[in-house]
Amino acid sequence: MDLGIAGKWALVCGASKGLGLGCARALVREGVNVAIVARGAEALQAAEAALRAEAAWAGSGQKVVAVAADIATDAGRAAAFAAPGGPGRDFDIVVTNAGGPPPGDFRSWERDAWLRAIDANMLTPIELIRATVDGMAARGFGRIVNITSSAVKAPIDILGLSNGARSGLTGFVAGVARSGLAARGVTLNNLLPGRFDTDRLTGTLEATAKKAGRSVQDIRAAQQRQIPAGRFGTPDEFGAICAFLCSAHAAYITGQNLLADGGAYPGTF
Ligand code: NAP
């Protein structure tokens, strides 16, 4: 299926690895120009090279721009919008994403821990939306996809910082998506990953294994058994869903929370 977005410009945050990179790869395969952002320069350069190779293979001449910046800061967002070779603020697609907050016990989280989580996982996407949606609406096309978490739908006790900050974003997006933007071609949706095989998941598995005194392989297999699909998802599967939400065909989907978890969530809705 032609997604009808070749030649658009996408800003993909947290895109040197994992789910963000999966989204950037899927968009590049659709002929979309991408600006990718992450803090660590080494992984970012490797991602940029890999995406350029995809673009060359796709042969549609799309651009790949990399910005080494912390997207959770004003300066980082300004750098993303000032990227040489990029479109300034005139992105057609914005995929918001940053690392998730650390797990822990809520009794040990002081105000600073909450502010860091809210900054990265709520206020940063809101700032990116604020900076781009009016331009998108003026041009008649826009797609915002926020990478959140299945924890918004089924909270995980040790991820209280994530449950709280991402739920705040979810409520905000639900309102803005219905504020007149859809009629001007702009949709906003949240994409909720369950368990996907990325560095972050590997880190969580290692911590769980250490705490339980079991091997990482054991924990990995036990967790996969709990998922109806019998496995973790892949960044490419996640990217394909993101690309569809960004497509011309998804203009009638807005204000939604789309769960991709291999069937792990046990509810009907
Ligand atoms: P990952 O493999 O650790 O990749 C995270 C990416 O984001 C990296 O490129 C990282 O690069 C970048 N990043 C992190 N903080 C950033 C910042 N402040 N500014 C710019 N870039 C930043 O993680 P992932 O598994 O893809 O997860 C992506 C998001 O989905 C996270 O919020 C995570 O909590 C959420 N999630 C993931 C899963 C899962 O199973 N994987 C499940 C539920 C929710 P640098 O560190 O170099 O900046």
mmCIF file of C-alpha atoms in Angstrom, residues 3-266:
data_model
loop_
_atom_site.group_PDB
_atom_site.id
_atom_site.type_symbol
_atom_site.label_atom_id
_atom_site.label_comp_id
_atom_site.label_asym_id
_atom_site.label_seq_id
_atom_site.Cartn_x
_atom_site.Cartn_y
_atom_site.Cartn_z
ATOM 1 C CA LEU A 3 0.954 5.443 2.364
ATOM 2 C CA GLY A 4 0.790 8.713 0.438
ATOM 3 C CA ILE A 5 3.426 10.545 2.497
ATOM 4 C CA ALA A 6 6.503 10.452 0.240
ATOM 5 C CA GLY A 7 8.288 13.799 0.308
ATOM 6 C CA LYS A 8 6.874 14.846 3.708
ATOM 7 C CA TRP A 9 9.230 15.820 6.541
ATOM 8 C CA ALA A 10 9.194 13.899 9.847
ATOM 9 C CA LEU A 11 10.851 14.766 13.142
ATOM 10 C CA VAL A 12 11.474 11.512 14.991
ATOM 11 C CA CYS A 13 12.684 11.894 18.578
ATOM 12 C CA GLY A 14 14.677 9.307 20.518
ATOM 13 C CA ALA A 15 15.549 7.720 17.196
ATOM 14 C CA SER A 16 19.117 6.423 17.448
ATOM 15 C CA LYS A 17 17.842 3.077 18.744
ATOM 16 C CA GLY A 18 14.793 1.022 19.552
ATOM 17 C CA LEU A 19 11.241 2.096 18.787
ATOM 18 C CA GLY A 20 12.144 5.590 17.574
ATOM 19 C CA LEU A 21 14.625 4.160 15.074
ATOM 20 C CA GLY A 22 11.982 1.624 13.981
ATOM 21 C CA CYS A 23 9.597 4.521 13.277
ATOM 22 C CA ALA A 24 12.257 6.507 11.385
ATOM 23 C CA ARG A 25 13.140 3.442 9.295
ATOM 24 C CA ALA A 26 9.505 2.789 8.366
ATOM 25 C CA LEU A 27 9.013 6.436 7.372
ATOM 26 C CA VAL A 28 12.192 6.514 5.277
ATOM 27 C CA ARG A 29 10.974 3.368 3.485
ATOM 28 C CA GLU A 30 7.859 5.392 2.578
ATOM 29 C CA GLY A 31 9.958 8.134 0.994
ATOM 30 C CA VAL A 32 9.658 10.525 3.969
ATOM 31 C CA ASN A 33 12.524 12.928 4.795
ATOM 32 C CA VAL A 34 13.503 12.486 8.430
ATOM 33 C CA ALA A 35 15.289 14.456 11.131
ATOM 34 C CA ILE A 36 16.319 12.115 13.935
ATOM 35 C CA VAL A 37 17.216 13.231 17.446
ATOM 36 C CA ALA A 38 19.079 11.496 20.272
ATOM 37 C CA ARG A 39 21.690 12.566 22.817
ATOM 38 C CA GLY A 40 24.511 10.064 22.242
ATOM 39 C CA ALA A 41 26.429 10.977 19.079
ATOM 40 C CA GLU A 42 27.878 7.537 18.345
ATOM 41 C CA ALA A 43 24.598 5.601 18.116
ATOM 42 C CA LEU A 44 23.008 8.574 16.352
ATOM 43 C CA GLN A 45 25.670 8.544 13.624
ATOM 44 C CA ALA A 46 25.218 4.803 13.137
ATOM 45 C CA ALA A 47 21.432 5.284 12.874
ATOM 46 C CA GLU A 48 21.888 8.146 10.409
ATOM 47 C CA ALA A 49 24.160 5.984 8.221
ATOM 48 C CA ALA A 50 21.697 3.070 8.343
ATOM 49 C CA LEU A 51 18.771 5.335 7.421
ATOM 50 C CA ARG A 52 20.749 6.910 4.570
ATOM 51 C CA ALA A 53 21.420 3.391 3.259
ATOM 52 C CA GLU A 54 17.654 2.672 3.449
ATOM 53 C CA ALA A 55 16.957 5.936 1.613
ATOM 54 C CA ALA A 56 19.502 5.099 -1.088
ATOM 55 C CA TRP A 57 17.962 1.645 -1.452
ATOM 56 C CA ALA A 58 14.448 3.127 -1.664
ATOM 57 C CA GLY A 59 15.852 5.470 -4.308
ATOM 58 C CA SER A 60 13.362 8.291 -3.812
ATOM 59 C CA GLY A 61 16.000 10.861 -2.849
ATOM 60 C CA GLN A 62 14.697 11.554 0.643
ATOM 61 C CA LYS A 63 16.919 13.351 3.164
ATOM 62 C CA VAL A 64 18.141 12.118 6.536
ATOM 63 C CA VAL A 65 19.305 14.721 9.060
ATOM 64 C CA ALA A 66 20.657 13.856 12.528
ATOM 65 C CA VAL A 67 20.616 16.170 15.537
ATOM 66 C CA ALA A 68 22.555 15.245 18.687
ATOM 67 C CA ALA A 69 20.430 16.911 21.369
ATOM 68 C CA ASP A 70 18.399 16.304 24.504
ATOM 69 C CA ILE A 71 14.834 16.702 23.270
ATOM 70 C CA ALA A 72 13.660 17.185 26.861
ATOM 71 C CA THR A 73 15.328 20.617 26.987
ATOM 72 C CA ASP A 74 14.430 23.950 25.356
ATOM 73 C CA ALA A 75 17.906 24.072 23.776
ATOM 74 C CA GLY A 76 17.531 20.533 22.407
ATOM 75 C CA ARG A 77 14.180 21.307 20.811
ATOM 76 C CA ALA A 78 15.569 24.551 19.358
ATOM 77 C CA ALA A 79 18.460 22.546 17.846
ATOM 78 C CA ALA A 80 16.010 20.074 16.289
ATOM 79 C CA PHE A 81 14.099 22.940 14.674
ATOM 80 C CA ALA A 82 17.315 24.598 13.477
ATOM 81 C CA ALA A 83 18.855 21.454 11.995
ATOM 82 C CA PRO A 84 20.915 22.326 8.884
ATOM 83 C CA GLY A 85 19.157 20.815 5.872
ATOM 84 C CA GLY A 86 15.935 20.350 7.855
ATOM 85 C CA PRO A 87 12.584 22.117 7.340
ATOM 86 C CA GLY A 88 12.823 24.437 10.358
ATOM 87 C CA ARG A 89 9.555 24.079 12.283
ATOM 88 C CA ASP A 90 7.636 22.992 9.195
ATOM 89 C CA PHE A 91 7.501 19.294 9.972
ATOM 90 C CA ASP A 92 4.516 17.386 8.562
ATOM 91 C CA ILE A 93 4.990 14.502 10.992
ATOM 92 C CA VAL A 94 6.298 14.543 14.570
ATOM 93 C CA VAL A 95 6.980 11.344 16.503
ATOM 94 C CA THR A 96 7.572 12.264 20.139
ATOM 95 C CA ASN A 97 9.714 9.952 22.230
ATOM 96 C CA ALA A 98 12.341 10.074 24.969
ATOM 97 C CA GLY A 99 13.654 7.525 27.381
ATOM 98 C CA GLY A 100 11.208 6.275 29.989
ATOM 99 C CA PRO A 101 11.599 7.257 33.647
ATOM 100 C CA PRO A 102 13.369 4.800 35.962
ATOM 101 C CA PRO A 103 11.379 2.175 37.900
ATOM 102 C CA GLY A 104 11.220 2.324 41.693
ATOM 103 C CA ASP A 105 9.096 2.777 44.802
ATOM 104 C CA PHE A 106 6.999 5.943 44.898
ATOM 105 C CA ARG A 107 8.116 6.519 48.508
ATOM 106 C CA SER A 108 11.607 7.312 47.277
ATOM 107 C CA TRP A 109 10.618 9.800 44.554
ATOM 108 C CA GLU A 110 11.111 13.417 45.566
ATOM 109 C CA ARG A 111 9.743 16.369 43.633
ATOM 110 C CA ASP A 112 12.836 16.448 41.362
ATOM 111 C CA ALA A 113 12.265 12.883 40.150
ATOM 112 C CA TRP A 114 8.677 13.773 39.287
ATOM 113 C CA LEU A 115 9.705 16.953 37.488
ATOM 114 C CA ARG A 116 12.241 15.026 35.368
ATOM 115 C CA ALA A 117 9.607 12.452 34.390
ATOM 116 C CA ILE A 118 6.961 15.076 33.665
ATOM 117 C CA ASP A 119 9.466 17.102 31.640
ATOM 118 C CA ALA A 120 10.554 14.185 29.458
ATOM 119 C CA ASN A 121 7.306 12.282 29.060
ATOM 120 C CA MET A 122 4.617 14.946 29.248
ATOM 121 C CA LEU A 123 5.863 18.509 28.761
ATOM 122 C CA THR A 124 8.352 17.687 25.976
ATOM 123 C CA PRO A 125 5.681 16.145 23.696
ATOM 124 C CA ILE A 126 3.358 19.047 24.577
ATOM 125 C CA GLU A 127 6.061 21.588 23.616
ATOM 126 C CA LEU A 128 6.719 19.751 20.336
ATOM 127 C CA ILE A 129 2.987 19.710 19.582
ATOM 128 C CA ARG A 130 2.681 23.395 20.471
ATOM 129 C CA ALA A 131 5.561 24.290 18.153
ATOM 130 C CA THR A 132 4.272 22.398 15.117
ATOM 131 C CA VAL A 133 0.497 21.827 14.916
ATOM 132 C CA ASP A 134 -0.547 25.310 13.834
ATOM 133 C CA GLY A 135 1.904 25.228 10.914
ATOM 134 C CA MET A 136 0.624 21.758 9.999
ATOM 135 C CA ALA A 137 -2.967 23.009 10.097
ATOM 136 C CA ALA A 138 -2.097 26.010 7.916
ATOM 137 C CA ARG A 139 -0.582 23.609 5.350
ATOM 138 C CA GLY A 140 -3.562 21.208 5.633
ATOM 139 C CA PHE A 141 -1.695 18.088 6.740
ATOM 140 C CA GLY A 142 -0.112 16.963 9.988
ATOM 141 C CA ARG A 143 0.493 13.864 12.057
ATOM 142 C CA ILE A 144 1.555 13.681 15.687
ATOM 143 C CA VAL A 145 2.347 10.248 17.093
ATOM 144 C CA ASN A 146 3.381 10.086 20.737
ATOM 145 C CA ILE A 147 5.190 6.947 21.834
ATOM 146 C CA THR A 148 3.775 6.351 25.317
ATOM 147 C CA SER A 149 3.360 2.949 26.990
ATOM 148 C CA SER A 150 0.942 0.109 27.661
ATOM 149 C CA ALA A 151 1.386 1.273 31.273
ATOM 150 C CA VAL A 152 -1.092 4.072 30.499
ATOM 151 C CA LYS A 153 -3.783 1.424 30.010
ATOM 152 C CA ALA A 154 -2.543 -1.173 32.489
ATOM 153 C CA PRO A 155 -0.341 0.633 35.042
ATOM 154 C CA ILE A 156 2.743 -1.179 36.341
ATOM 155 C CA ASP A 157 3.357 -0.509 40.046
ATOM 156 C CA ILE A 158 7.115 0.080 39.860
ATOM 157 C CA LEU A 159 6.672 2.455 36.882
ATOM 158 C CA GLY A 160 4.670 5.069 38.783
ATOM 159 C CA LEU A 161 6.621 7.966 37.251
ATOM 160 C CA SER A 162 5.788 6.697 33.792
ATOM 161 C CA ASN A 163 2.137 5.894 34.660
ATOM 162 C CA GLY A 164 1.629 9.394 36.018
ATOM 163 C CA ALA A 165 3.504 11.536 33.477
ATOM 164 C CA ARG A 166 2.231 9.648 30.436
ATOM 165 C CA SER A 167 -1.365 9.715 31.678
ATOM 166 C CA GLY A 168 -1.084 13.502 31.875
ATOM 167 C CA LEU A 169 0.036 13.600 28.235
ATOM 168 C CA THR A 170 -2.768 11.210 27.263
ATOM 169 C CA GLY A 171 -5.421 13.489 28.746
ATOM 170 C CA PHE A 172 -3.913 16.538 27.074
ATOM 171 C CA VAL A 173 -3.791 14.853 23.646
ATOM 172 C CA ALA A 174 -7.398 13.665 23.961
ATOM 173 C CA GLY A 175 -8.514 17.281 24.304
ATOM 174 C CA VAL A 176 -6.252 18.851 21.659
ATOM 175 C CA ALA A 177 -7.100 16.186 19.066
ATOM 176 C CA ARG A 178 -10.717 17.353 19.295
ATOM 177 C CA SER A 179 -9.995 21.056 19.247
ATOM 178 C CA GLY A 180 -10.575 21.678 15.529
ATOM 179 C CA LEU A 181 -7.261 20.377 14.188
ATOM 180 C CA ALA A 182 -8.699 17.223 12.573
ATOM 181 C CA ALA A 183 -10.882 19.300 10.253
ATOM 182 C CA ARG A 184 -7.673 21.002 9.080
ATOM 183 C CA GLY A 185 -5.903 17.706 8.326
ATOM 184 C CA VAL A 186 -3.990 17.294 11.594
ATOM 185 C CA THR A 187 -4.324 14.156 13.714
ATOM 186 C CA LEU A 188 -2.824 13.378 17.119
ATOM 187 C CA ASN A 189 -2.572 9.827 18.423
ATOM 188 C CA ASN A 190 -0.671 7.891 21.044
ATOM 189 C CA LEU A 191 1.008 4.587 20.255
ATOM 190 C CA LEU A 192 1.321 2.358 23.340
ATOM 191 C CA PRO A 193 4.084 -0.267 23.237
ATOM 192 C CA GLY A 194 3.775 -3.414 25.303
ATOM 193 C CA ARG A 195 7.028 -5.387 25.362
ATOM 194 C CA PHE A 196 9.346 -4.719 22.407
ATOM 195 C CA ASP A 197 12.836 -6.099 21.987
ATOM 196 C CA THR A 198 15.008 -2.999 22.480
ATOM 197 C CA ASP A 199 17.951 -1.944 24.657
ATOM 198 C CA ARG A 200 15.502 -0.570 27.202
ATOM 199 C CA LEU A 201 13.727 -3.916 27.504
ATOM 200 C CA THR A 202 17.076 -5.722 27.811
ATOM 201 C CA GLY A 203 17.993 -3.372 30.671
ATOM 202 C CA THR A 204 14.692 -4.085 32.434
ATOM 203 C CA LEU A 205 15.136 -7.843 31.969
ATOM 204 C CA GLU A 206 18.649 -7.678 33.444
ATOM 205 C CA ALA A 207 17.398 -5.741 36.480
ATOM 206 C CA THR A 208 14.503 -8.166 37.002
ATOM 207 C CA ALA A 209 16.801 -11.187 36.651
ATOM 208 C CA LYS A 210 19.278 -9.764 39.168
ATOM 209 C CA LYS A 211 16.528 -9.027 41.685
ATOM 210 C CA ALA A 212 15.002 -12.502 41.272
ATOM 211 C CA GLY A 213 18.386 -14.300 41.270
ATOM 212 C CA ARG A 214 17.517 -15.917 37.931
ATOM 213 C CA SER A 215 19.105 -15.802 34.497
ATOM 214 C CA VAL A 216 18.111 -13.176 31.935
ATOM 215 C CA GLN A 217 17.167 -16.008 29.554
ATOM 216 C CA ASP A 218 14.767 -17.430 32.164
ATOM 217 C CA ILE A 219 13.067 -14.090 32.742
ATOM 218 C CA ARG A 220 12.896 -13.422 28.997
ATOM 219 C CA ALA A 221 11.233 -16.792 28.337
ATOM 220 C CA ALA A 222 8.839 -16.385 31.301
ATOM 221 C CA GLN A 223 7.729 -12.953 30.107
ATOM 222 C CA GLN A 224 7.252 -14.149 26.545
ATOM 223 C CA ARG A 225 5.046 -17.001 27.773
ATOM 224 C CA GLN A 226 2.698 -14.393 29.294
ATOM 225 C CA ILE A 227 2.163 -12.713 25.907
ATOM 226 C CA PRO A 228 -0.476 -14.328 23.685
ATOM 227 C CA ALA A 229 1.760 -13.737 20.647
ATOM 228 C CA GLY A 230 4.430 -15.796 22.477
ATOM 229 C CA ARG A 231 7.212 -13.279 21.848
ATOM 230 C CA PHE A 232 8.316 -9.670 22.181
ATOM 231 C CA GLY A 233 7.522 -7.224 19.384
ATOM 232 C CA THR A 234 10.173 -5.861 17.030
ATOM 233 C CA PRO A 235 11.011 -2.186 16.377
ATOM 234 C CA ASP A 236 10.141 -2.719 12.704
ATOM 235 C CA GLU A 237 6.628 -3.917 13.603
ATOM 236 C CA PHE A 238 6.206 -0.871 15.800
ATOM 237 C CA GLY A 239 7.538 1.408 13.056
ATOM 238 C CA ALA A 240 5.063 0.021 10.529
ATOM 239 C CA ILE A 241 2.123 0.878 12.818
ATOM 240 C CA CYS A 242 3.541 4.359 13.350
ATOM 241 C CA ALA A 243 3.969 4.871 9.596
ATOM 242 C CA PHE A 244 0.346 3.862 9.020
ATOM 243 C CA LEU A 245 -0.855 6.369 11.651
ATOM 244 C CA CYS A 246 1.218 8.994 9.789
ATOM 245 C CA SER A 247 -0.232 8.005 6.428
ATOM 246 C CA ALA A 248 -2.747 9.773 4.239
ATOM 247 C CA HIS A 249 -5.107 6.836 4.931
ATOM 248 C CA ALA A 250 -5.233 7.503 8.677
ATOM 249 C CA ALA A 251 -6.815 10.965 8.431
ATOM 250 C CA TYR A 252 -9.959 9.723 10.214
ATOM 251 C CA ILE A 253 -8.072 8.322 13.233
ATOM 252 C CA THR A 254 -7.394 10.944 15.878
ATOM 253 C CA GLY A 255 -7.319 11.216 19.653
ATOM 254 C CA GLN A 256 -6.756 7.464 19.948
ATOM 255 C CA ASN A 257 -4.550 5.280 22.116
ATOM 256 C CA LEU A 258 -3.381 2.343 20.051
ATOM 257 C CA LEU A 259 -1.982 -0.566 22.020
ATOM 258 C CA ALA A 260 0.624 -2.827 20.366
ATOM 259 C CA ASP A 261 1.336 -5.584 22.876
ATOM 260 C CA GLY A 262 0.889 -8.983 21.214
ATOM 261 C CA GLY A 263 -2.439 -9.382 23.035
ATOM 262 C CA ALA A 264 -1.002 -9.002 26.550
ATOM 263 C CA TYR A 265 -3.706 -6.605 27.772
ATOM 264 C CA PRO A 266 -6.542 -8.901 28.829
#
